[in-house]
Short mmCIF file of C-alpha atoms and ligand atoms in Angstrom, two decimals:
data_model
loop_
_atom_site.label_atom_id
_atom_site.label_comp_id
_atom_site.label_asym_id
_atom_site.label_seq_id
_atom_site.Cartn_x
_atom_site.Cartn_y
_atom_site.Cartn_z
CA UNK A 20 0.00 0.00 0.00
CA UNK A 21 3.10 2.41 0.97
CA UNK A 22 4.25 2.06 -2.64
CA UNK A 23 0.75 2.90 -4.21
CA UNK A 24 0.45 5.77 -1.59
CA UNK A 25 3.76 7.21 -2.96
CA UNK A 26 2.56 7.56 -6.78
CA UNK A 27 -0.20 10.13 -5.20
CA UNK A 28 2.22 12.18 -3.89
CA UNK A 29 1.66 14.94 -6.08
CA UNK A 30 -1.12 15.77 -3.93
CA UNK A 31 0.72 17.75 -1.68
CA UNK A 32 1.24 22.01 -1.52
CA UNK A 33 4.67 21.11 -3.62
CA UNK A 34 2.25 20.31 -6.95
CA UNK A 35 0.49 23.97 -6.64
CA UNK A 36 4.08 25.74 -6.87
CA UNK A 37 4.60 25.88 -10.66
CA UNK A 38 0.76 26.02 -11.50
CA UNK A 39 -0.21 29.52 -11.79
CA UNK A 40 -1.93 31.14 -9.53
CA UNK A 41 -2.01 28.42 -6.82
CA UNK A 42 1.54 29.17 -5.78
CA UNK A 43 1.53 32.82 -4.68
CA UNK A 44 1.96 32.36 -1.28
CA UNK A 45 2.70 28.89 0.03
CA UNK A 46 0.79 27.50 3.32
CA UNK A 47 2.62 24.01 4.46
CA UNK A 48 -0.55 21.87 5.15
CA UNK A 49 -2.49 23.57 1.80
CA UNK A 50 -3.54 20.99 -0.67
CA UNK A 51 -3.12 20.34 -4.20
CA UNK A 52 -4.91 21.81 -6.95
CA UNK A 53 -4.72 17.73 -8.70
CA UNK A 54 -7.00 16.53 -5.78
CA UNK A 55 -9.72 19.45 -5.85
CA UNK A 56 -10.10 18.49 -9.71
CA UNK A 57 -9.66 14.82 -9.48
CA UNK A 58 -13.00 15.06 -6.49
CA UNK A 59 -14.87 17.46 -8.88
CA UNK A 60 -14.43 15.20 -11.82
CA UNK A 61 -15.72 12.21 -10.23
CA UNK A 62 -18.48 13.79 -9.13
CA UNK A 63 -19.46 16.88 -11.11
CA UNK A 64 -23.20 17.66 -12.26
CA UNK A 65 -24.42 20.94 -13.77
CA UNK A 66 -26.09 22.28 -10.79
CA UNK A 67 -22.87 22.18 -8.54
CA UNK A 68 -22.61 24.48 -5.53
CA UNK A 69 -19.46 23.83 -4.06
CA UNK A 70 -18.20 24.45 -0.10
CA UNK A 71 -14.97 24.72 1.56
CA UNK A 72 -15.17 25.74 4.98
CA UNK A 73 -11.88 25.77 5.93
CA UNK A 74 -10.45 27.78 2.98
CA UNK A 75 -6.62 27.90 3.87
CA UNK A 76 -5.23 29.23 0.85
CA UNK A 77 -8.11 29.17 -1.25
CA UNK A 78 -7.14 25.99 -3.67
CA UNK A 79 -10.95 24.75 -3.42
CA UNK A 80 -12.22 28.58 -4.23
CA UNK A 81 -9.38 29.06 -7.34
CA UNK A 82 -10.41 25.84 -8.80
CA UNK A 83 -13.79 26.35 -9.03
CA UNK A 84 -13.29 29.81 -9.99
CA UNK A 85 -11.49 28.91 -12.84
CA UNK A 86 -13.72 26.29 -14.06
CA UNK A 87 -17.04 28.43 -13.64
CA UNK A 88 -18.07 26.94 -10.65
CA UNK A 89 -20.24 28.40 -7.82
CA UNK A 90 -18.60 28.23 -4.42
CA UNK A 91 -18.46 29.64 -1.26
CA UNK A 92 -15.11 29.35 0.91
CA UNK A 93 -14.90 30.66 4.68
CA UNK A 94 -12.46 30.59 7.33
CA UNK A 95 -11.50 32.65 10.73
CA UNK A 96 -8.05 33.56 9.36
CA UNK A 97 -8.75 37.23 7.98
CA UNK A 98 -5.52 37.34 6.29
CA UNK A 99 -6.41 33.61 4.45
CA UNK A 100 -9.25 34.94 3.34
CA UNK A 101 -7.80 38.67 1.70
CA UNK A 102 -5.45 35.95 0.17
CA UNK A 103 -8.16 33.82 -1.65
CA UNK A 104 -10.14 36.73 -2.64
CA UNK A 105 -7.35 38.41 -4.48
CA UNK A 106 -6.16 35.12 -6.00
CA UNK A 107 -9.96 34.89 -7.16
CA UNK A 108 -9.53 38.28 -8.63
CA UNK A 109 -10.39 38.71 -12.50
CA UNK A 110 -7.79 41.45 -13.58
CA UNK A 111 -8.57 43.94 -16.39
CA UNK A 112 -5.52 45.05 -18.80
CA UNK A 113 -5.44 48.32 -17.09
CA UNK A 114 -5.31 46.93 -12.99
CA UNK A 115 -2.29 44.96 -14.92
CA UNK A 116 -0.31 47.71 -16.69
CA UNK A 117 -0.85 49.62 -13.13
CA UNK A 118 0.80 46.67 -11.43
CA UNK A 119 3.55 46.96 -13.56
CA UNK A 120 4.44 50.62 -13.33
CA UNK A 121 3.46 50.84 -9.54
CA UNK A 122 6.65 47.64 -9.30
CA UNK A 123 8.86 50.48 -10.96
CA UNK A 124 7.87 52.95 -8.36
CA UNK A 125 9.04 50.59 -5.71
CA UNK A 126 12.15 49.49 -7.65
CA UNK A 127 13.04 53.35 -7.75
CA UNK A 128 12.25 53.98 -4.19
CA UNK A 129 14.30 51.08 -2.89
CA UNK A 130 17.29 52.12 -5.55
CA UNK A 131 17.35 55.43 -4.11
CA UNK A 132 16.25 54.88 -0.58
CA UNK A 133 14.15 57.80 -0.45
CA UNK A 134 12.34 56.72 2.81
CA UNK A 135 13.82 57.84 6.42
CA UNK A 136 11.31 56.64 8.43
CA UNK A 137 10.73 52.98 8.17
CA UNK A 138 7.58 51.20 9.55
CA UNK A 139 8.83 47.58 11.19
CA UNK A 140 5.93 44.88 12.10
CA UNK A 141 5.40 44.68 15.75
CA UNK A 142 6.40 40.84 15.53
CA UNK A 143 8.17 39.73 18.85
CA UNK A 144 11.99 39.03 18.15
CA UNK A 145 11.77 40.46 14.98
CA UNK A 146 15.60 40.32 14.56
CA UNK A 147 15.30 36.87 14.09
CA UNK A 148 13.46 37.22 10.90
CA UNK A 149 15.00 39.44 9.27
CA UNK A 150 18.81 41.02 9.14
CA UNK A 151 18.86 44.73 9.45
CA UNK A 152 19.35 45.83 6.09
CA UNK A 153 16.56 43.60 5.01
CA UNK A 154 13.92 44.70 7.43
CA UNK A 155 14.99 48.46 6.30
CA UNK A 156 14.43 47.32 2.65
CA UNK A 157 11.29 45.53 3.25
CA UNK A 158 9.86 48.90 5.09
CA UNK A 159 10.78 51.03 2.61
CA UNK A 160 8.56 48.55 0.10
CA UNK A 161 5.54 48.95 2.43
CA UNK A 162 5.57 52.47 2.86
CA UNK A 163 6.00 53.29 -0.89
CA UNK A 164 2.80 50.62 -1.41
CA UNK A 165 0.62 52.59 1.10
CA UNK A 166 1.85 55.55 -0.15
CA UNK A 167 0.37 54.63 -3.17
CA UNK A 168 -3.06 54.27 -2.09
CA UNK A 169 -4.78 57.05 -3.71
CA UNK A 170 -3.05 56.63 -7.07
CA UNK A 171 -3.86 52.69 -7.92
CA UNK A 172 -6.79 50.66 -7.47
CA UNK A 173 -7.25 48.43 -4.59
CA UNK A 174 -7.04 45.29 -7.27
CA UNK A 175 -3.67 46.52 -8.53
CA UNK A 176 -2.62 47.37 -4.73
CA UNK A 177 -3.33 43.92 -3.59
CA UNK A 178 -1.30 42.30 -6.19
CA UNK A 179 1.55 44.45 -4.96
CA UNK A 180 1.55 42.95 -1.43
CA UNK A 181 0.91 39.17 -2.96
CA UNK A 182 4.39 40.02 -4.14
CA UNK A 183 5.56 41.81 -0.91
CA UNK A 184 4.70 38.94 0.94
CA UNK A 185 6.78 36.62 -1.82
CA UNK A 186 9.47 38.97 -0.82
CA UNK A 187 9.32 39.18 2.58
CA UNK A 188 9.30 34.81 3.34
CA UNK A 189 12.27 34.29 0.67
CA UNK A 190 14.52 37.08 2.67
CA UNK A 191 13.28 36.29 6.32
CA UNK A 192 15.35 32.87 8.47
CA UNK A 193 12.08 31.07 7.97
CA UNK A 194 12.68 27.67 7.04
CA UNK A 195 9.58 25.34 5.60
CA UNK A 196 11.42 22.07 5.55
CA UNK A 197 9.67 20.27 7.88
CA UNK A 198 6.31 20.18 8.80
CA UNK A 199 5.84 23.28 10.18
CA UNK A 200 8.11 26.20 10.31
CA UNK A 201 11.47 27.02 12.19
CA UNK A 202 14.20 29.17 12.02
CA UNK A 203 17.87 29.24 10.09
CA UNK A 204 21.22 31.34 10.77
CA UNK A 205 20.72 34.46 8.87
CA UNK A 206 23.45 33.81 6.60
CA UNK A 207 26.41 36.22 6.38
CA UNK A 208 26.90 38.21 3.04
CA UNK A 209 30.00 39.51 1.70
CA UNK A 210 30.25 42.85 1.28
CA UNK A 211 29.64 42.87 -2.61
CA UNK A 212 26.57 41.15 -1.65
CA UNK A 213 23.61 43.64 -0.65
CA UNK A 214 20.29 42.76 0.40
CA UNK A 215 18.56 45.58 -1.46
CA UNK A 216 20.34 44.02 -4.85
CA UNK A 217 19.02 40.60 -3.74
CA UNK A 218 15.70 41.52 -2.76
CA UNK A 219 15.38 43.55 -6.06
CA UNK A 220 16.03 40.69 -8.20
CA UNK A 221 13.46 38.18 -6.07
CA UNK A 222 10.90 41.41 -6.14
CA UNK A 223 11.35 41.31 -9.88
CA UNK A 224 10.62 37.59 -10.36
CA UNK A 225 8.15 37.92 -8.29
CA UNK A 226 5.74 41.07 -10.07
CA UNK A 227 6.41 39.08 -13.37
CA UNK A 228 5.31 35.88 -12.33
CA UNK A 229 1.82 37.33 -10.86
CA UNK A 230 1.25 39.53 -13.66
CA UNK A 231 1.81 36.67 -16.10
CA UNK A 232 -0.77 34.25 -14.03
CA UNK A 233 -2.51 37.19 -12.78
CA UNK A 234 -3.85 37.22 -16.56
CA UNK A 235 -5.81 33.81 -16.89
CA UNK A 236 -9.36 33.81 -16.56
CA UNK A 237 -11.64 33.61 -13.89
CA UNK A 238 -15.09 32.02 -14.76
CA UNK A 239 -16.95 32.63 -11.57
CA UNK A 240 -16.16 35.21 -8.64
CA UNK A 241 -16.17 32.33 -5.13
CA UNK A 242 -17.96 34.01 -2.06
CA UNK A 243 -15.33 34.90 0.35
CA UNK A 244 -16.43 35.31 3.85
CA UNK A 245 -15.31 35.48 7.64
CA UNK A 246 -16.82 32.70 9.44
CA UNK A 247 -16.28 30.43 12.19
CA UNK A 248 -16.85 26.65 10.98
CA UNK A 249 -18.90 26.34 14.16
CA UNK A 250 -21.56 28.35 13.29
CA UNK A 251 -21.68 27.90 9.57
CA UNK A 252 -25.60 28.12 9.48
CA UNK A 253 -26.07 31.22 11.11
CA UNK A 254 -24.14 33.18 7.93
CA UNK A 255 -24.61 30.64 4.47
CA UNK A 256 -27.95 29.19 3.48
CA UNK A 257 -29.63 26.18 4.65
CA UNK A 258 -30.27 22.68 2.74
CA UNK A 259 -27.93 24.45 -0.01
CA UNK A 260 -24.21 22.93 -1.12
CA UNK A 261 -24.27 20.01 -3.39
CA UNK A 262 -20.47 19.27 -3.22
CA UNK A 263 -18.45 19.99 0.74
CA UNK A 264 -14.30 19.52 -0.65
CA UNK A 265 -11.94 20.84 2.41
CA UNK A 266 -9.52 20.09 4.42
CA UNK A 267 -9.73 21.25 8.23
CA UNK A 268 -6.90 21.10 10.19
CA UNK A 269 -5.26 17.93 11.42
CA UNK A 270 -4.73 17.12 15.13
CA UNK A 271 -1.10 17.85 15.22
CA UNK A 272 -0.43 20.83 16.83
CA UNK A 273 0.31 22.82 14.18
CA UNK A 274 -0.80 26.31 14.81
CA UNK A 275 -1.53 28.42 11.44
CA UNK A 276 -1.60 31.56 12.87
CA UNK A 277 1.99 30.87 13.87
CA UNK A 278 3.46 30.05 10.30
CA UNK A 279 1.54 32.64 8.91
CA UNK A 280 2.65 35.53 11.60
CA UNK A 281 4.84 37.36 9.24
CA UNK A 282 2.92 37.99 6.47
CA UNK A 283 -0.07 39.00 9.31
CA UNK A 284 1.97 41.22 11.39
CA UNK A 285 2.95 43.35 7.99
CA UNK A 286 -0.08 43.34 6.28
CA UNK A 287 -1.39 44.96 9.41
CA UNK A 288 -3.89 41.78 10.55
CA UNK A 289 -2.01 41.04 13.83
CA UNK A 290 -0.74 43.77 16.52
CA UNK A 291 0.43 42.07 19.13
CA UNK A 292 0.98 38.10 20.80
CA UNK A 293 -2.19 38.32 22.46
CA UNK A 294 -4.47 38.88 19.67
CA UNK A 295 -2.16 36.19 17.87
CA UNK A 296 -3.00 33.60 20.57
CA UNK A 297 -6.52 34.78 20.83
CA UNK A 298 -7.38 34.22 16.75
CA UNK A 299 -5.57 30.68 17.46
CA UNK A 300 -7.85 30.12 20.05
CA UNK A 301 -10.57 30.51 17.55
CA UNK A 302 -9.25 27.76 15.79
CA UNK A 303 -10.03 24.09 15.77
CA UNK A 304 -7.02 22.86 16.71
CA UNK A 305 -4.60 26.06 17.54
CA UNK A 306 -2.33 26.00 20.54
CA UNK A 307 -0.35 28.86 19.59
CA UNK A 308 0.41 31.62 22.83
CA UNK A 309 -2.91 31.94 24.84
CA UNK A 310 -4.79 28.94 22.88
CA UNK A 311 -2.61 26.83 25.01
CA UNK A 312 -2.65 28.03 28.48
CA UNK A 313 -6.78 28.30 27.76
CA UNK A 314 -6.47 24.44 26.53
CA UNK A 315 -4.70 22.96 29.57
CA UNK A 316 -7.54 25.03 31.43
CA UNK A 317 -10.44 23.06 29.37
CA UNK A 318 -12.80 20.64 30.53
CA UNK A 319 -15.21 19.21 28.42
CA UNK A 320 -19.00 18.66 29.37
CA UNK A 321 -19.83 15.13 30.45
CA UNK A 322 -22.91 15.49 28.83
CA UNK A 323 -21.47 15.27 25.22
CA UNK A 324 -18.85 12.20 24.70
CA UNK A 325 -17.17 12.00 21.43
CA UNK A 326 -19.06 8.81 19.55
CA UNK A 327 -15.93 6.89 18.90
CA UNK A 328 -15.66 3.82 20.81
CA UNK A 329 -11.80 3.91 21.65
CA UNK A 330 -11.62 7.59 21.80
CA UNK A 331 -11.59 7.42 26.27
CA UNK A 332 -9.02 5.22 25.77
CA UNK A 333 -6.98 6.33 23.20
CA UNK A 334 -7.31 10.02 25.65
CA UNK A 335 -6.57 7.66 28.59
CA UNK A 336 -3.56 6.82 27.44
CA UNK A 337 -1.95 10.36 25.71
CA UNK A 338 -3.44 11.69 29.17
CA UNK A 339 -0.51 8.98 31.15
CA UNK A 340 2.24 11.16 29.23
CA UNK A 341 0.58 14.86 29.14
CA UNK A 342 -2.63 16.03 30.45
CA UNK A 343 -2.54 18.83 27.72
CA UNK A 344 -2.33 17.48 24.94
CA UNK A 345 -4.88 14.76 25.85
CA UNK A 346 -7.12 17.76 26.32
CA UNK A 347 -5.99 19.35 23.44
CA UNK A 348 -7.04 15.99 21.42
CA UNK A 349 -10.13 16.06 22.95
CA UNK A 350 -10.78 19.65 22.41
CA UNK A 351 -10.34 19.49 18.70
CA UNK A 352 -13.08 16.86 17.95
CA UNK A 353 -15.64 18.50 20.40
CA UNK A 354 -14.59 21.05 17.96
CA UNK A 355 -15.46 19.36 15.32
CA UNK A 356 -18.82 17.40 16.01
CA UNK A 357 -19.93 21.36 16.91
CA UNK A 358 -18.62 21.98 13.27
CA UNK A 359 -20.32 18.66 11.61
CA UNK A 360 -23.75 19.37 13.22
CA UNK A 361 -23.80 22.87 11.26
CA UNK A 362 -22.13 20.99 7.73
CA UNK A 363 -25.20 19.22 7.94
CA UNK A 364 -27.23 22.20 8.17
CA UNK A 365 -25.89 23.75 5.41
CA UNK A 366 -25.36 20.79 2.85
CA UNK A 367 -28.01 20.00 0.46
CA UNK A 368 -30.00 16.83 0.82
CA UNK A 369 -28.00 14.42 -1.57
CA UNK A 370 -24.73 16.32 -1.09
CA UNK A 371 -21.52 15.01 -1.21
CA UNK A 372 -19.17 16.00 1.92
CA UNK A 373 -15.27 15.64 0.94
CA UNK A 374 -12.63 15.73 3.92
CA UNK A 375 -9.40 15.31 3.25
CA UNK A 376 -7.64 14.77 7.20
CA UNK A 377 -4.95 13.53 8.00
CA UNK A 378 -4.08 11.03 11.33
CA UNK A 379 -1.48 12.04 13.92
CA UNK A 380 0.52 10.38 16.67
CA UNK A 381 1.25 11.13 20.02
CA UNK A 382 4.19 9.63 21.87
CA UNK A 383 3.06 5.78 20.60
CA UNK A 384 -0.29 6.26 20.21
CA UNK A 385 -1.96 6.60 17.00
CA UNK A 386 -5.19 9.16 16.55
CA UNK A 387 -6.91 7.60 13.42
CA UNK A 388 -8.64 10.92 12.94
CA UNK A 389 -10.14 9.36 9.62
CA UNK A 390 -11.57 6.78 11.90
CA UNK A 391 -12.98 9.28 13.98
CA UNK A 392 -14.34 11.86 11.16
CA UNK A 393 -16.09 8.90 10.10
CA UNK A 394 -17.51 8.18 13.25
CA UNK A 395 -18.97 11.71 13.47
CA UNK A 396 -20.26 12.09 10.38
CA UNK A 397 -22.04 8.63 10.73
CA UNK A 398 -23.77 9.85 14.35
CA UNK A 399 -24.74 13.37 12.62
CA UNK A 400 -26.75 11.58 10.18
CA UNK A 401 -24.30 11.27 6.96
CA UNK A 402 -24.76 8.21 5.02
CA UNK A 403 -22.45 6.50 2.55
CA UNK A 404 -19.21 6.97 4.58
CA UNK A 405 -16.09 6.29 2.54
CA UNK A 406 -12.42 6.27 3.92
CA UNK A 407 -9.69 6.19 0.80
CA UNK A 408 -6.09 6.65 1.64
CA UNK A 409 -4.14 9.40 -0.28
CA UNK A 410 -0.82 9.46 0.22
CA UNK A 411 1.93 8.69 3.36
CA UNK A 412 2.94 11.28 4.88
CA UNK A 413 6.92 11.96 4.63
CA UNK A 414 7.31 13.20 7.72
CA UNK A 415 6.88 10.34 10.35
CA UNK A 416 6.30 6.61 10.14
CA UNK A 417 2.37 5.79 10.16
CA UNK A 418 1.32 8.88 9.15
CA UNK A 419 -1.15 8.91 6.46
CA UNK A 420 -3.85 11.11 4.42
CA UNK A 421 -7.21 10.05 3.68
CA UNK A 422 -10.25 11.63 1.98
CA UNK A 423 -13.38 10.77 3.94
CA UNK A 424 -16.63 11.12 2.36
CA UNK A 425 -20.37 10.86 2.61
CA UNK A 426 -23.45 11.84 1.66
CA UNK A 427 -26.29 13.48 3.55
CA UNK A 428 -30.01 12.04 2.62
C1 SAM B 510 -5.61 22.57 6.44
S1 SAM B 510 -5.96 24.28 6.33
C2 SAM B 510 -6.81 24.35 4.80
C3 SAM B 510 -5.84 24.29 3.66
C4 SAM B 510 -6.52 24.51 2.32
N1 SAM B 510 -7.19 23.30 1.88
C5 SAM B 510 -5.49 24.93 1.28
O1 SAM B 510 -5.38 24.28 0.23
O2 SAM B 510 -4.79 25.92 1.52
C6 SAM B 510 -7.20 24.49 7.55
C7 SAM B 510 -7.80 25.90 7.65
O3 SAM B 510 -8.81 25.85 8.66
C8 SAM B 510 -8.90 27.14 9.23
N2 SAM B 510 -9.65 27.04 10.50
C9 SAM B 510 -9.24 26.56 11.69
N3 SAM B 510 -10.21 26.65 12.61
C10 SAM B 510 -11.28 27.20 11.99
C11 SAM B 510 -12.60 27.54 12.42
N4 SAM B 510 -13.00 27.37 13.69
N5 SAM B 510 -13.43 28.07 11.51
C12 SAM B 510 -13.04 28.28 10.23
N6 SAM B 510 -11.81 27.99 9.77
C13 SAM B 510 -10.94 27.45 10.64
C14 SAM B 510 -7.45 27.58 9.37
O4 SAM B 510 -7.39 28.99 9.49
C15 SAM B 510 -6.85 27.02 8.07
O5 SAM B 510 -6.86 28.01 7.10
#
């Protein structure tokens, strides 16, 4: 099975990268453009109204925009979402040519450093992003963009910061190799070598490779909206989406908030830690700052077990090596039956549900989150369940990803 899993591993972030579009900004768990198509394929009618209620990065939204599909994407990341819409954008010939001549502008002002006062991101240990010369280069970017406010569109502006933020994770100590990210050595230059040269040239690559997929067509705008998959009903219409394709988050412990801080503390959607750990707190599965100090303080009701046979003892036994995370565990599918009850709300009668997930493992102990998704889907009333492996993970033994599916009645 391991060596059939392996031919699907071009459905991973990594396959998005060259397409157009799909690789302006990358997000490690996002997933690939191959698998959205392969699921709408399969099961595509006419009448289609597609959901993705976690949107990450928008690759459910993008595809269907492209192929003239109505859908509807939320999420509680605000950035995520200013993300998606722009890479939903249709872009006339004029928003285009403005893009291009608004790059000059910031290639002149960064030539000629004509900014004194540079505006840094109020991210904590912000030397460790960025050297100085960078950070002074990167400010001078930002304030000639929002300088520029009144002259460009808001279309032609937010294409400018797509390639900002392109900028701003190539020239940071961010490192994506593993699953989530860390930090590298800022690397010493010579003094031949300047950062404003370097981060010319990557600005450069950058503007041309969004203008030249910034061109293709988009058949059909998504909906884009702020909402909290919790309470899905009380914002998008009842009894409504034929086709459900996401991918929530996995129970891992991998906080988006914090691989996504850089591009939120520039762009102006985070101030400070606490508003960080409070949007991860938000989040089905974060346990970034605050989000984990409030989950090791989190009991759940009695009143509402999780209906998966083994799940008090697969808790029982994370709980023997860390009370936290066995709360943590158990916070994230309360989470998610709360989330489920409102899918079903929401989906049409008939309606596929599509969930790609992924398991996890703690110390020795295996979560078989697919297990469990199906489990909850079954005792919310989906029929039809289906679990189909995807691909192994590369990143630990055991560690698979599986589309789940089902349909409601
Ligand atoms: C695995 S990512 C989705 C990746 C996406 N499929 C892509 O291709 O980029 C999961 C998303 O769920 C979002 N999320 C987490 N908790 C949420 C909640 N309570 N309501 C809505 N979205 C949430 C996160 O912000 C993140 O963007």
């Amino acid at each position: 099975m391991t060596q059939q899993l392996g031919l699907f591993n071009h459905f991973t972030h990594k396959a998005n990268l060259k397409q157009t579009r799909y690789g302006w900004l990358r997000l490690t768990p996002a997933y690939s453009v191959h698998l959205v198509e392969d699921i709408l394929d399969d099961a595509l009618s006419g009448d289609a109204i597609v959901l993705d209620p976690f949107c990450g990065t928008g690759t459910t939204a993008l595809v269907c925009a492209e192929r003239g599909i109505p859908c509807t994407t939320t999420d509680i990341n605000p950035f995520l979402l200013w993300l998606t819409a722009t890479k939903t954008q249709s872009y006339s010939t004029k928003d285009l040519t403005d893009f291009m001549s608004a790059s000059e502008k910031v290639i002149d002002s960064v030539t000629h450093n004509t900014v004194n006062e540079i505006w840094t991101p109020p991210i904590h240990q912000l030397e460790k992003w960025w050297d100085h010369e960078t950070l002074h280069t990167l400010g001078n970017i930002m304030h000639v963009i929002h300088d520029m406010k009144d002259t460009y569109s808001s279309k032609t502006l937010d294409i400018l910061k797509i390639a900002f933020c392109r900028v701003l994770i190539i020239h940071s100590s961010a490192s994506f190799n593993h699953q989530s990210m860390s930090f590298k050595k800022h690397t010493n230059r010579s003094i031949f070598d300047k950062a404003v040269d370097n981060i010319k040239i990557t600005w450069e690559a950058a503007v041309e490779s969004i203008y030249d997929a910034a061109h293709t067509e988009i058949r059909t705008q998504p909906g884009v909206h702020l909402c909290d998959a919790k309470q899905l009903s009380a914002l998008l219409p009842h009894n409504h989406y034929t086709h459900v394709i996401t991918s929530p988050p996995y129970p891992n412990r991998m906080s988006y908030i914090r691989e996504l801080r850089p591009y939120m503390y520039w762009l102006g959607y985070l101030k400070d830690g606490r508003e960080a750990g409070e949007l991860d707190w938000q989040a089905i599965g974060g346990t970034w700052g605050i989000a984990t100090s409030n989950t090791g303080k989190w009991s759940p009701p009695t009143t509402r077990p999780i209906p998966y046979a083994q799940f008090p003892e697969i808790l029982g036994g994370i709980a023997t090596k860390s009370d936290i995370l066995s709360r943590y565990v158990h916070k994230y599918f309360y989470d998610m039956v709360d989330h489920i009850s409102e899918l079903l709300v929401v989906t049409k009668s008939g309606g596929s549900i599509n969930y790609i997930v992924g398991n996890s493992k703690f110390y020795d102990i295996i979560i078989p989150t697919e297990e469990v998704f199906a489990a909850l889907f079954k005792a919310s009333g989906f029929v039809d369940i289906n679990i189909k492996p995807i691909r192994k993970r590369t990143s630990k033994k055991e560690l698979y990803e599986y589309i789940v599916s089902a349909r409601k009645v």
